[in-house]
CSV table of C-alpha atoms in Angstrom, one decimal:
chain,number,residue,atom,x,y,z
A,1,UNK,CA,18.5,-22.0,-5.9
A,2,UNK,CA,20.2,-19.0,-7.1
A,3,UNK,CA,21.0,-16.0,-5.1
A,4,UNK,CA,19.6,-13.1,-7.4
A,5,UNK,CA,20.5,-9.1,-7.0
A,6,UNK,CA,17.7,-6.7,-8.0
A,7,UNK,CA,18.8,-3.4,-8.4
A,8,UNK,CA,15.9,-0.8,-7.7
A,9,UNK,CA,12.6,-1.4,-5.9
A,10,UNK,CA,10.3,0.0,-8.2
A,11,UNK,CA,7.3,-1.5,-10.1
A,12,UNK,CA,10.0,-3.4,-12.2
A,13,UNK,CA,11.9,-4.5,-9.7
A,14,UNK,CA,9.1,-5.6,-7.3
A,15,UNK,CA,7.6,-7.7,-10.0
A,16,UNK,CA,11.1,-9.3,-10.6
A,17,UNK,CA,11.3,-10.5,-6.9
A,18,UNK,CA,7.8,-11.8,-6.7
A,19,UNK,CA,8.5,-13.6,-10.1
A,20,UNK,CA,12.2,-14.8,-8.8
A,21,UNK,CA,10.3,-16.0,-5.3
A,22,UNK,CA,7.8,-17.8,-7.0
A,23,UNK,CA,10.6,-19.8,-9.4
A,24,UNK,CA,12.3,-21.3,-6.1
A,25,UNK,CA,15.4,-18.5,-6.1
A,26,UNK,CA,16.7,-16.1,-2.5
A,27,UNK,CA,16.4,-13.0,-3.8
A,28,UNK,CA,17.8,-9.8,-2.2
A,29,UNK,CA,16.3,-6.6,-3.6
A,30,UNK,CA,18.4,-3.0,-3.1
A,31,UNK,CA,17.1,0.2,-3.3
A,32,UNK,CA,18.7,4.1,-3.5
A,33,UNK,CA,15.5,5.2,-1.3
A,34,UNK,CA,13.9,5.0,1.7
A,35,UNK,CA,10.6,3.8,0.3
A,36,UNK,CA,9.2,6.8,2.7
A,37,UNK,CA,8.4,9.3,0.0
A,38,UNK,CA,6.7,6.9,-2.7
A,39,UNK,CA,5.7,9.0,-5.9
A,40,UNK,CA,2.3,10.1,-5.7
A,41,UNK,CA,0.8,9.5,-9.4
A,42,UNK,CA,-1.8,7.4,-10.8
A,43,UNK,CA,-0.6,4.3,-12.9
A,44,UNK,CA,-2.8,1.8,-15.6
A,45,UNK,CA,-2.7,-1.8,-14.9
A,46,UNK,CA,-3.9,-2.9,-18.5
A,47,UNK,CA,-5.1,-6.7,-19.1
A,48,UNK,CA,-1.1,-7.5,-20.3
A,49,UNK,CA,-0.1,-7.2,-16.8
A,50,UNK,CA,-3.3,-7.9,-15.0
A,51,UNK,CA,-3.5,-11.1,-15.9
A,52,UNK,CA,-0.7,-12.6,-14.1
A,53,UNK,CA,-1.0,-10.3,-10.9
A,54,UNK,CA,-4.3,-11.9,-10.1
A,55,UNK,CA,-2.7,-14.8,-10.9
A,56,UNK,CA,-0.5,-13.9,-8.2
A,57,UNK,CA,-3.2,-13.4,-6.0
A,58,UNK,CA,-3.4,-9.6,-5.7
A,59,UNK,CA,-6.7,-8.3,-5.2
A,60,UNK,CA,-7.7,-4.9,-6.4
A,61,UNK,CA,-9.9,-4.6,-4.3
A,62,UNK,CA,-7.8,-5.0,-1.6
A,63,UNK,CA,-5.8,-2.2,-3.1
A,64,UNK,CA,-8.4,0.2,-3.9
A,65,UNK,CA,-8.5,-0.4,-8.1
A,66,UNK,CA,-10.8,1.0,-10.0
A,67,UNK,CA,-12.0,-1.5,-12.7
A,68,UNK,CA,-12.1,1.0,-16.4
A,69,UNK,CA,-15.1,1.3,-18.1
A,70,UNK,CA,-13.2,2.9,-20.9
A,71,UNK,CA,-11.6,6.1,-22.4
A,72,UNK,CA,-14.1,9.3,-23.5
A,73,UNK,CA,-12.6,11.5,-25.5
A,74,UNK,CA,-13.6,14.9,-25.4
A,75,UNK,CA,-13.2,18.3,-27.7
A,76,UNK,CA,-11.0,21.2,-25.9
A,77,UNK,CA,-13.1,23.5,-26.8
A,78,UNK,CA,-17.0,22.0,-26.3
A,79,UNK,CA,-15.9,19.2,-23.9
A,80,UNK,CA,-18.4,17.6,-26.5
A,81,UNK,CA,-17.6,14.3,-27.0
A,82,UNK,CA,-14.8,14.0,-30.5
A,83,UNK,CA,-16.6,12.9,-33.9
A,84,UNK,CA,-13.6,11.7,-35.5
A,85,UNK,CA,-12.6,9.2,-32.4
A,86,UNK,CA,-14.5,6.4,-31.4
A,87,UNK,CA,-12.6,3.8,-29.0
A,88,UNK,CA,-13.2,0.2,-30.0
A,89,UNK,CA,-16.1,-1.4,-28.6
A,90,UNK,CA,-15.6,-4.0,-25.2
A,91,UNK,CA,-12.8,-2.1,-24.2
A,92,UNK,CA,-9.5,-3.5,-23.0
A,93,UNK,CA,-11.6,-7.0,-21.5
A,94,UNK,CA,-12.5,-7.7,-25.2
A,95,UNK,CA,-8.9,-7.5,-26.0
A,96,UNK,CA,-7.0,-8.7,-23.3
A,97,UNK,CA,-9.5,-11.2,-21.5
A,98,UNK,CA,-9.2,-9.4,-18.1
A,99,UNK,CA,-9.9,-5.7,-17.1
A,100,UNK,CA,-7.7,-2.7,-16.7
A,101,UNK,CA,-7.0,-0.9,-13.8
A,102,UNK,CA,-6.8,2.2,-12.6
A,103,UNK,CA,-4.7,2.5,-9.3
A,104,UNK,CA,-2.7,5.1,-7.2
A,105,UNK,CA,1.0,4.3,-8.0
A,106,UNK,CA,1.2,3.8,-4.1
A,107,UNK,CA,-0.9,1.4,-4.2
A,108,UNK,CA,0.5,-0.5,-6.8
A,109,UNK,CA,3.8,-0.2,-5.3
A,110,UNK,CA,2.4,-1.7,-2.1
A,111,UNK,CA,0.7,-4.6,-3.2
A,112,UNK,CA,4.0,-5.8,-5.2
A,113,UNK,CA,6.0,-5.3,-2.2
A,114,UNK,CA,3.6,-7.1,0.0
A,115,UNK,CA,3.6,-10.3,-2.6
A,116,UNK,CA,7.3,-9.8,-2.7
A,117,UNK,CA,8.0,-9.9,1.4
A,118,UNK,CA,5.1,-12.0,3.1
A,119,UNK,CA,5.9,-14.3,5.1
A,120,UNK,CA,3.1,-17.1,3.8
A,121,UNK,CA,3.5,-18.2,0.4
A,122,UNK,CA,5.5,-20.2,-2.3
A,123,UNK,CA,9.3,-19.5,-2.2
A,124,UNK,CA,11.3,-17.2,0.4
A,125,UNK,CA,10.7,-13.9,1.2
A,126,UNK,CA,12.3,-11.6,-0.4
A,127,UNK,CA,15.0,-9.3,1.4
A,128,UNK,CA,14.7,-5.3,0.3
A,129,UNK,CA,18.1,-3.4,1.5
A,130,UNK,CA,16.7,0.6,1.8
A,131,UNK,CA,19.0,3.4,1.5
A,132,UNK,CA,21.7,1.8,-0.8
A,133,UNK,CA,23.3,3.8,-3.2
A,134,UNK,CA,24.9,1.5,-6.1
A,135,UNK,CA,27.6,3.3,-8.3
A,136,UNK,CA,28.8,0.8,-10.0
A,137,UNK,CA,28.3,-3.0,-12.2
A,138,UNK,CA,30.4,-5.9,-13.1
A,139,UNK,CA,28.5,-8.3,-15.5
A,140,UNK,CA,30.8,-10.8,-15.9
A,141,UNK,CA,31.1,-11.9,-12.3
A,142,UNK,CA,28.1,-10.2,-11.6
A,143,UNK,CA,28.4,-7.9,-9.0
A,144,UNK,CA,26.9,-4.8,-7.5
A,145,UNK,CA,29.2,-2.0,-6.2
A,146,UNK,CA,28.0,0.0,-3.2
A,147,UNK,CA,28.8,3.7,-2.9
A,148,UNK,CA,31.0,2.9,0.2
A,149,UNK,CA,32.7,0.6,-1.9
A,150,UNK,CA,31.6,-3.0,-0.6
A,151,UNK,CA,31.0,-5.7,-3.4
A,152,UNK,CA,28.2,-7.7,-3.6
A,153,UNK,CA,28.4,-10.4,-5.7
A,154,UNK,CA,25.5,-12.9,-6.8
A,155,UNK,CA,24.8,-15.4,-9.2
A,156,UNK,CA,22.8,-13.0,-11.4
A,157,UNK,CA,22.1,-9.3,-11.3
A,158,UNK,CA,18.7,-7.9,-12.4
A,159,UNK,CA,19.0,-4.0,-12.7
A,160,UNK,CA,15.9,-2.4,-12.7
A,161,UNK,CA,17.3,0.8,-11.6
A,162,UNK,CA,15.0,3.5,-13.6
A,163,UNK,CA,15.3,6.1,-15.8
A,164,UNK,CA,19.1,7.3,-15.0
A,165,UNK,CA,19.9,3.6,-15.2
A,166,UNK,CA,24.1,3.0,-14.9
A,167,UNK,CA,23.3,-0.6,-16.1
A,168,UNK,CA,22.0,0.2,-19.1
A,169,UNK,CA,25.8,2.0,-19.8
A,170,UNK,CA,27.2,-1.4,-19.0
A,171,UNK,CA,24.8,-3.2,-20.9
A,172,UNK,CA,25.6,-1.2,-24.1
A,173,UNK,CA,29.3,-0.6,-23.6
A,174,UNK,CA,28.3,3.3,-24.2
A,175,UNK,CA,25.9,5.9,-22.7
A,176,UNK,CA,22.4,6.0,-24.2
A,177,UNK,CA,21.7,9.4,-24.6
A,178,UNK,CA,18.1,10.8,-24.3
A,179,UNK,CA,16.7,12.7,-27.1
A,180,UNK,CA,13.7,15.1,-27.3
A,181,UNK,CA,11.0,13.4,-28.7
A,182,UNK,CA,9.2,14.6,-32.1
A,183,UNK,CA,5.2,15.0,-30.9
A,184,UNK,CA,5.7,16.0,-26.7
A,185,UNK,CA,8.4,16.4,-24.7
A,186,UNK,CA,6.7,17.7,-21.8
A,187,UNK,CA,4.4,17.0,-18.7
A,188,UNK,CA,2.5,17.8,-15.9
A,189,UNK,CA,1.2,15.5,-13.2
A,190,UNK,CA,-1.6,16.3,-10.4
A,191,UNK,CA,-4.2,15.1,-8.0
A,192,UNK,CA,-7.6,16.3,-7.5
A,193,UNK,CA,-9.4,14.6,-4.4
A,194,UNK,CA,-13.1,13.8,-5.6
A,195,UNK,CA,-14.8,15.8,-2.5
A,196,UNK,CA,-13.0,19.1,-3.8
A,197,UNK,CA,-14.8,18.6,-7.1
A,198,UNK,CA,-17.9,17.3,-5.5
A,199,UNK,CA,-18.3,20.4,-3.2
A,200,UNK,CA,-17.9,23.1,-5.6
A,201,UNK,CA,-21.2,23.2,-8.2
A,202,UNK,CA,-19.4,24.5,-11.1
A,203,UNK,CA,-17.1,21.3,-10.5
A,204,UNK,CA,-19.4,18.8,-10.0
A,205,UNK,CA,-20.0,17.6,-13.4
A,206,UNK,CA,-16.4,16.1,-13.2
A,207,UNK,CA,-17.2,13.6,-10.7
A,208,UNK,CA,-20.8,12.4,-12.0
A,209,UNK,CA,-20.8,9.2,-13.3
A,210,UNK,CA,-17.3,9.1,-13.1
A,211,UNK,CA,-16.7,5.7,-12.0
A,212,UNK,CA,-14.3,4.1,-13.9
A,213,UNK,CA,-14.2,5.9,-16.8
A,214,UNK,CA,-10.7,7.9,-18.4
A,215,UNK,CA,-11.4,10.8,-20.6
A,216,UNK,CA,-9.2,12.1,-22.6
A,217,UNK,CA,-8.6,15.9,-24.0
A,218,UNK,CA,-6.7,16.0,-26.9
A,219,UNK,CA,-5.4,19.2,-29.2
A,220,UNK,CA,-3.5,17.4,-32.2
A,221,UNK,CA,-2.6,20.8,-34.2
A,222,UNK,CA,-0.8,22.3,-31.0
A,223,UNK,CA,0.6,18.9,-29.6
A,224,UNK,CA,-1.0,19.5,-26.6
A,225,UNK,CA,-3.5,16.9,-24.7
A,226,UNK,CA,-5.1,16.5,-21.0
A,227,UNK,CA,-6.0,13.0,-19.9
A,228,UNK,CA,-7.9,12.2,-16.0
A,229,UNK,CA,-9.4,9.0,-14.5
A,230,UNK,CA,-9.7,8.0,-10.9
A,231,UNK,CA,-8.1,6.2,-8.6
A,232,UNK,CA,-8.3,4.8,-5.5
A,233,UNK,CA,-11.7,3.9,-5.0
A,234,UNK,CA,-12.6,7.0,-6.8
A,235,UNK,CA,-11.9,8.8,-4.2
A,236,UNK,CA,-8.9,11.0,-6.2
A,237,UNK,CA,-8.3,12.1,-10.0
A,238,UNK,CA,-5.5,11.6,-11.3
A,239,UNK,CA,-4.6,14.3,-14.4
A,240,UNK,CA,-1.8,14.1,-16.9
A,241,UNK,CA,-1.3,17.2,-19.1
A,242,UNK,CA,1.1,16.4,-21.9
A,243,UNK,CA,2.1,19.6,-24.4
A,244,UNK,CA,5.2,20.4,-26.4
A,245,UNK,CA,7.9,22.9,-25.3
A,246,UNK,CA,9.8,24.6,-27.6
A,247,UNK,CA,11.7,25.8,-25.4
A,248,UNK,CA,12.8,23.0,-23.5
A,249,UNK,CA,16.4,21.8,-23.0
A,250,UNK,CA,16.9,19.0,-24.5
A,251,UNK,CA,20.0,17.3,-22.3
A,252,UNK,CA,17.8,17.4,-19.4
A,253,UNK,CA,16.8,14.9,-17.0
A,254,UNK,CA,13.4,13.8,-15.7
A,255,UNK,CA,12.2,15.0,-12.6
A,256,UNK,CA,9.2,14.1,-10.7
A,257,UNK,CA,9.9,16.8,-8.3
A,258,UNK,CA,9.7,19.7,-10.3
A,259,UNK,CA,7.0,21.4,-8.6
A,260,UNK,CA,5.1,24.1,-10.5
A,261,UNK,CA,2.0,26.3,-9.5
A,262,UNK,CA,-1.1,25.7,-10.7
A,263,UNK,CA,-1.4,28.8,-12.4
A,264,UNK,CA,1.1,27.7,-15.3
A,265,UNK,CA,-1.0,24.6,-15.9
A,266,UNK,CA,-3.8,27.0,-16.6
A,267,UNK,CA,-1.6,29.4,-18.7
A,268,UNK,CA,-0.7,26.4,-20.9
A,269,UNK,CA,-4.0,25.0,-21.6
A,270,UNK,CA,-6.0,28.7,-21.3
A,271,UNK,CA,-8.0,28.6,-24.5
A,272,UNK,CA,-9.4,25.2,-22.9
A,273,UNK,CA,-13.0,25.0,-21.7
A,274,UNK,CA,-13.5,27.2,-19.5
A,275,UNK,CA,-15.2,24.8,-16.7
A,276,UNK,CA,-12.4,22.4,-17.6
A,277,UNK,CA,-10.0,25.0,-16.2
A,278,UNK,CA,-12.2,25.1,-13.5
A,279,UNK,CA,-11.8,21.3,-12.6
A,280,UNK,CA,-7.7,21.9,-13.2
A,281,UNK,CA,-8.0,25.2,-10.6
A,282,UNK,CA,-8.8,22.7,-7.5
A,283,UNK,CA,-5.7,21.0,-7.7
A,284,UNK,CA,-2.9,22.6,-5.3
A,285,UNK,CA,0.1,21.9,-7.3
A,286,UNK,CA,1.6,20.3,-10.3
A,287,UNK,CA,5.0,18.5,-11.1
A,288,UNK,CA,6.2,19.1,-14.2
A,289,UNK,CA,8.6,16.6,-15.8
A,290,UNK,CA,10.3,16.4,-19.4
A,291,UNK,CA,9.7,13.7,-21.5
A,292,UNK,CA,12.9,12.4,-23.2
A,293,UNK,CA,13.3,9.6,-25.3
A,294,UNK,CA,16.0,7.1,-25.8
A,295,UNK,CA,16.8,5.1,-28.5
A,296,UNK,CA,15.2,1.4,-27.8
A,297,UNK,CA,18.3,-0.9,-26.9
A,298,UNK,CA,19.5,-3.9,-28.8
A,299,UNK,CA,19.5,-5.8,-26.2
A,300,UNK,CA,18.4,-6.0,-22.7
A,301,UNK,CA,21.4,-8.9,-21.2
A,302,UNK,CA,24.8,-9.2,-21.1
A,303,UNK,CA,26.4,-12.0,-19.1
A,304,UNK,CA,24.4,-12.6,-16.0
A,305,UNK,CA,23.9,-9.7,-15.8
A,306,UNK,CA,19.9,-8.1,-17.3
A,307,UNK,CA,17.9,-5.0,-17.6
A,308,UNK,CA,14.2,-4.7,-16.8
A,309,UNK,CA,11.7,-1.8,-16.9
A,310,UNK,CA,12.6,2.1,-17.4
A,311,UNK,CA,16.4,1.0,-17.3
A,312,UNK,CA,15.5,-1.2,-20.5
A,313,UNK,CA,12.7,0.9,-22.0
A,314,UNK,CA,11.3,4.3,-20.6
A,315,UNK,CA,8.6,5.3,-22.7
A,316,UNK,CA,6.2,8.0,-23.1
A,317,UNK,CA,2.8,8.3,-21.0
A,318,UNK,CA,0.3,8.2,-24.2
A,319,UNK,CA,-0.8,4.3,-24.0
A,320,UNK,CA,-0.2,3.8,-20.5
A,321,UNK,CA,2.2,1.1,-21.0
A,322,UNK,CA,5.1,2.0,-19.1
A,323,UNK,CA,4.4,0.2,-15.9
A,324,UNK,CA,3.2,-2.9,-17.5
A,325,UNK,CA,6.0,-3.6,-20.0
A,326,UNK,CA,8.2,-3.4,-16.4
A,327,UNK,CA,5.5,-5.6,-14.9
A,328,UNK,CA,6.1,-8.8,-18.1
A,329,UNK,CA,10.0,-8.3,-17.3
A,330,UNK,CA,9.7,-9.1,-13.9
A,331,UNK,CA,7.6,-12.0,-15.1
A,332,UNK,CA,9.7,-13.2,-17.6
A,333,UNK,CA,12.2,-13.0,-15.8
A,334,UNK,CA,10.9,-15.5,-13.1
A,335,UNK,CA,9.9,-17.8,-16.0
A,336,UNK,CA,13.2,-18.2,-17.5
A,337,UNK,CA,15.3,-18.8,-14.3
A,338,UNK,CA,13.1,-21.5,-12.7
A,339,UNK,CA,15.4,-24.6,-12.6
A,340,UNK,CA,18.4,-22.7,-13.6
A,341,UNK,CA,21.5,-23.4,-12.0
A,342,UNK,CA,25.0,-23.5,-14.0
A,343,UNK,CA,26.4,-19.8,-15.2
A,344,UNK,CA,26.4,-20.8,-18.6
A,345,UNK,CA,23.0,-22.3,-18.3
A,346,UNK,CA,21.6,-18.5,-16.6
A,347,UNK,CA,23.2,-17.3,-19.8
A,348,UNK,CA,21.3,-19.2,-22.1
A,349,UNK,CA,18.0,-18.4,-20.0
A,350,UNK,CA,18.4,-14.4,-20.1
A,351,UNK,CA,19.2,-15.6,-23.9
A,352,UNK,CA,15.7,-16.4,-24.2
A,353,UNK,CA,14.2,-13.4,-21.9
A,354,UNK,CA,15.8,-10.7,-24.2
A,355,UNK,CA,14.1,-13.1,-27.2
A,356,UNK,CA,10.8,-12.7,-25.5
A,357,UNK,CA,11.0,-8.9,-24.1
A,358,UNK,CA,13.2,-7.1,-26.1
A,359,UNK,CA,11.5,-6.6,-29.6
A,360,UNK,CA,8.0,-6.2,-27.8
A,361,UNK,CA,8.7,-3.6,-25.4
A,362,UNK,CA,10.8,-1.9,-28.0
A,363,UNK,CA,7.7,-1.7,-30.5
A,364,UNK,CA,5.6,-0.3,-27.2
A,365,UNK,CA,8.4,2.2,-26.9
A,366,UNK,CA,7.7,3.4,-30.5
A,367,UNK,CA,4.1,3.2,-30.4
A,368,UNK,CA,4.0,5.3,-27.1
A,369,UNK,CA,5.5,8.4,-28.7
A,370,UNK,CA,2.5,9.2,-30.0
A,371,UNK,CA,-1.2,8.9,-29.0
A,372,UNK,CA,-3.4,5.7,-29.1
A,373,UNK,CA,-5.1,7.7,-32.1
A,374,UNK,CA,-2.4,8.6,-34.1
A,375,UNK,CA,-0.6,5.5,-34.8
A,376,UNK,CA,-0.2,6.7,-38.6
A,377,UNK,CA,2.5,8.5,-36.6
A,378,UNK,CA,5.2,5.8,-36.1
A,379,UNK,CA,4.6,3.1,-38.7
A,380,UNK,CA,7.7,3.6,-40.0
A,381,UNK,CA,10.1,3.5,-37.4
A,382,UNK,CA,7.9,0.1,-35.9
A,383,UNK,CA,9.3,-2.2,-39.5
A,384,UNK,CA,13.0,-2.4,-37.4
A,385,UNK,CA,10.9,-4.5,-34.8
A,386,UNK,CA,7.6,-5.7,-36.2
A,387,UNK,CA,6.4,-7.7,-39.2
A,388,UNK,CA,4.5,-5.7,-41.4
A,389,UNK,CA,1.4,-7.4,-40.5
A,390,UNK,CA,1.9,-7.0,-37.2
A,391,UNK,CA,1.8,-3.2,-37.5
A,392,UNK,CA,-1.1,-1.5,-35.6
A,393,UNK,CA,-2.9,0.2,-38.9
A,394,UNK,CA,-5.6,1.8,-36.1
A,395,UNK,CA,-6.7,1.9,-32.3
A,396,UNK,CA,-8.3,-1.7,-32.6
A,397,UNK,CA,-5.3,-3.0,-33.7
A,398,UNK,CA,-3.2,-1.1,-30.8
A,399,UNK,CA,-5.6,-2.2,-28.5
A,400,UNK,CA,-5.1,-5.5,-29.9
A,401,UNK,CA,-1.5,-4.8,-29.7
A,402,UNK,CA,-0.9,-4.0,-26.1
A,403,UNK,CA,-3.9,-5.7,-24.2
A,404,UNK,CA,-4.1,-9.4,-26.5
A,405,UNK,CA,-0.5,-10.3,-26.1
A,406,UNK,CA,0.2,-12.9,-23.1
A,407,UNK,CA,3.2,-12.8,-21.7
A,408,UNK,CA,3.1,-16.0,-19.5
A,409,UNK,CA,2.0,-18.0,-22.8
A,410,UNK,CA,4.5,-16.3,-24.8
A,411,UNK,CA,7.2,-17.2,-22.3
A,412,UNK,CA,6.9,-20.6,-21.4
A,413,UNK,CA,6.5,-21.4,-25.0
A,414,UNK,CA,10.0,-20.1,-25.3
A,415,UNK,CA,11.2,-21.9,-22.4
A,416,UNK,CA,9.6,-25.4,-24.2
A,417,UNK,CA,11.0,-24.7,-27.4
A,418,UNK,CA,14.2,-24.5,-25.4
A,419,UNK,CA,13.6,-27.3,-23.2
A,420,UNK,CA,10.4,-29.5,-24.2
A,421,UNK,CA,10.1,-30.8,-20.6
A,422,UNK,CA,9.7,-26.9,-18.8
A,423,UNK,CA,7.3,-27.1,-16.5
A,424,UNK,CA,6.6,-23.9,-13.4
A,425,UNK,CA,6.4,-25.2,-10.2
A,426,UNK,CA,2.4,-26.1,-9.3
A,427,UNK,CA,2.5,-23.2,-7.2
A,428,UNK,CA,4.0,-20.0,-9.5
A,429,UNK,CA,0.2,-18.9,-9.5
A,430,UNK,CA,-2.4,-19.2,-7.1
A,431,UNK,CA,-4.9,-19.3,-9.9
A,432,UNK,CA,-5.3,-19.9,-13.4
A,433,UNK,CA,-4.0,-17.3,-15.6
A,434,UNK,CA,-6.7,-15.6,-17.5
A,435,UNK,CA,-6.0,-16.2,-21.5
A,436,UNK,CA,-6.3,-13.4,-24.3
A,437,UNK,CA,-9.8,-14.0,-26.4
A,438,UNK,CA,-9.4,-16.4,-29.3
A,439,UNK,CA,-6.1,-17.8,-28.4
């Protein structure tokens, strides 16, 4: 068994430990906060990551998901539905063999840590340390420095510490800079509970036949775009209002607790239908966040020492990915360090996790700078990491893309090719792991 350090106890780091249990390895998870002041957003769970949480034996309904029926995209203007876009038909299930989610980011967050920490199950519970500050990495050892100044050293460090990752630095051997994205570099974030809709006639409309479906609001000539779908038992919107700011600074830092008044959502989307501004009125505050890009990384490892989620890849909110591509690291991750032991041998291993993860969630990276429809966008920058076959050429193909790609196949294929006589322990998964269509 091998005594892993995860670094961050977000949706990256969660999966990490649940996947590190599950492989037979103590792991000991440490995290800045207090977990008492969770982010309160709304997150997809697309078929790419679903596929192996139920696998894992999470429930949604348990955790109040709301299956998708799909994305509707609608005209600013009309709120007629848009011509010139038409989805693919099935939805994600015909691409990815398993449904997406909606869920509050809570949620999410709570059903991880709850697979992670239970006492009944396959491996040892995982140990989460709150309120630790690290300042500092050694990959070569690897160790974890705590702002006191303590050193914690383990047989392998997994830092899945976010956005502002220090890893990353370490990783690199130089800072990797944000930049301001080309097509939006800003964002705001709200909640709407369904009731205040439902109460209000002029509202209403919003919340009829709402189950499960996403609709999406998009202004391509002024980079501007509104995107809603429900959560928790569709009991709350979630709303998402990307736009471009000319004005914004671009050596700034994200910030989910930039809280704005409502009344500057509704100044920057005013020529909007006016009964969507309506809908956007019931909300009682916004957070408004930059969107800055970095660079994707050329590699995710170094030593024993790896990067998972935002530290590896932030990305942009357009296809929903973020989460997920966090969500097939901590997977991976698992996968490749069952049976590991020797240092040179974990070497090897992350070898073969930055073979599986890093060109794929760099490509995602790329694609999510731009909208699901407007992959014309960033063909070219997607030749440094993609075949040109491989290139989404339209939204079936994206869908294609980021839904049909299975990262538990993907993996364990590397870890055969590796080793011809890998096998997972019986019980990684307490079910069989739903396959992508046609594979």
């Amino acid at each position: 068994m091998l005594n892993v350090l995860v670094v961050g106890a977000g949706i990256a780091g969660l999966s990490a430990a649940v996947s590190l249990r599950r492989a037979g390895h103590y792991v000991h998870v440490y995290e800045r906060s207090a977990l008492n002041n969770e982010i309160g957003a709304a997150i997809n769970v697309p078929p790419n990551a679903t596929r192996f949480l139920l696998a894992w034996g999470l429930d949604p309904v348990r955790w109040r998901f709301v299956t998708s029926r799909g994305i509707r995209y609608l005209d600013p203007f009309t709120l007629e539905p848009l011509r010139n876009v038409v989805p693919p038909k099935g939805g994600p299930r015909a691409f990815g063999g398993t449904d997406l989610f909606y869920a509050h980011r809570v949620d999410l967050h709570d059903a991880l840590k709850w697979l992670a920490t239970k006492e009944d199950g396959p491996g040892a519970p995982v140990t989460i340390h709150l309120s630790t500050h690290i300042v500092a990495y050694d990959s070569s050892k690897p160790s974890i420095f705590l702002q006191g100044g303590q050193e914690i050293t383990g047989d392998i460090v997994i830092a899945a510490d976010g956005v502002h990752s220090l890893a990353s630095d370490v990783i690199l051997g130089r800072k990797n800079f944000p930049v301001p994205p080309v097509h939006s570099n800003s964002c705001y974030r709200f909640l709407i509970p369904a009731a205040a809709l439902e109460e209000d006639p002029d509202t209403r409309f919003w919340v009829e036949d709402c189950n499960g479906w996403a609709r999406l609001v998009p202004h391509g000539p002024t980079k501007r775009r509104i995107v809603s779908y429900p959560c928790r038992n569709n009991t709350i919107f979630n709303f998402v209002g990307v736009f471009y700011d000319k004005n914004m600074d671009s050596g700034g830092a994200e910030n989910w607790q930039a809280s704005v008044d409502i009344s500057q959502v509704l100044d920057r989307y005013s020529d909007f239908h006016p009964k969507l501004l309506g809908v956007i009125r019931k909300a009682k505050e916004a957070k408004r966040y930059p969107l800055l890009y970095r660079h994707p990384l050329p590699t995710m490892c170094k030593g024993r020492m790896a990067l998972a989620g935002d530290a590896a890849h932030p990305m942009l909110p357009h296809h929903g990915q973020g989460g997920a591509q966090g969500l097939e690291d901590g997977l991976a991750i698992g996968i490749v360090l069952h049976g590991a032991s020797s240092p040179s041998e974990i070497e090897k291993r992350l070898g073969i996790y930055d073979q599986v993860r890093c060109k794929r969630a760099s490509a995602i990276q790329i694609l999510s700078n731009a909208g699901l429809e407007q992959f014309d966008l960033v063909q070219h920058e997607l030749r440094q990491y993609l075949e040109p076959d491989k290139i989404p050429r339209s939204m079936q193909d994206t869908y294609k893309f980021n839904f049909g790609f299975d990262i538990v196949r993907a993996t364990l294929k590397a870890m055969q090719d590796h080793n011809p006589a890998f096998r997972l322990p019986a019980d990684f998964f307490e079910c069989e792991v739903v396959g992508v269509p046609g594979q």
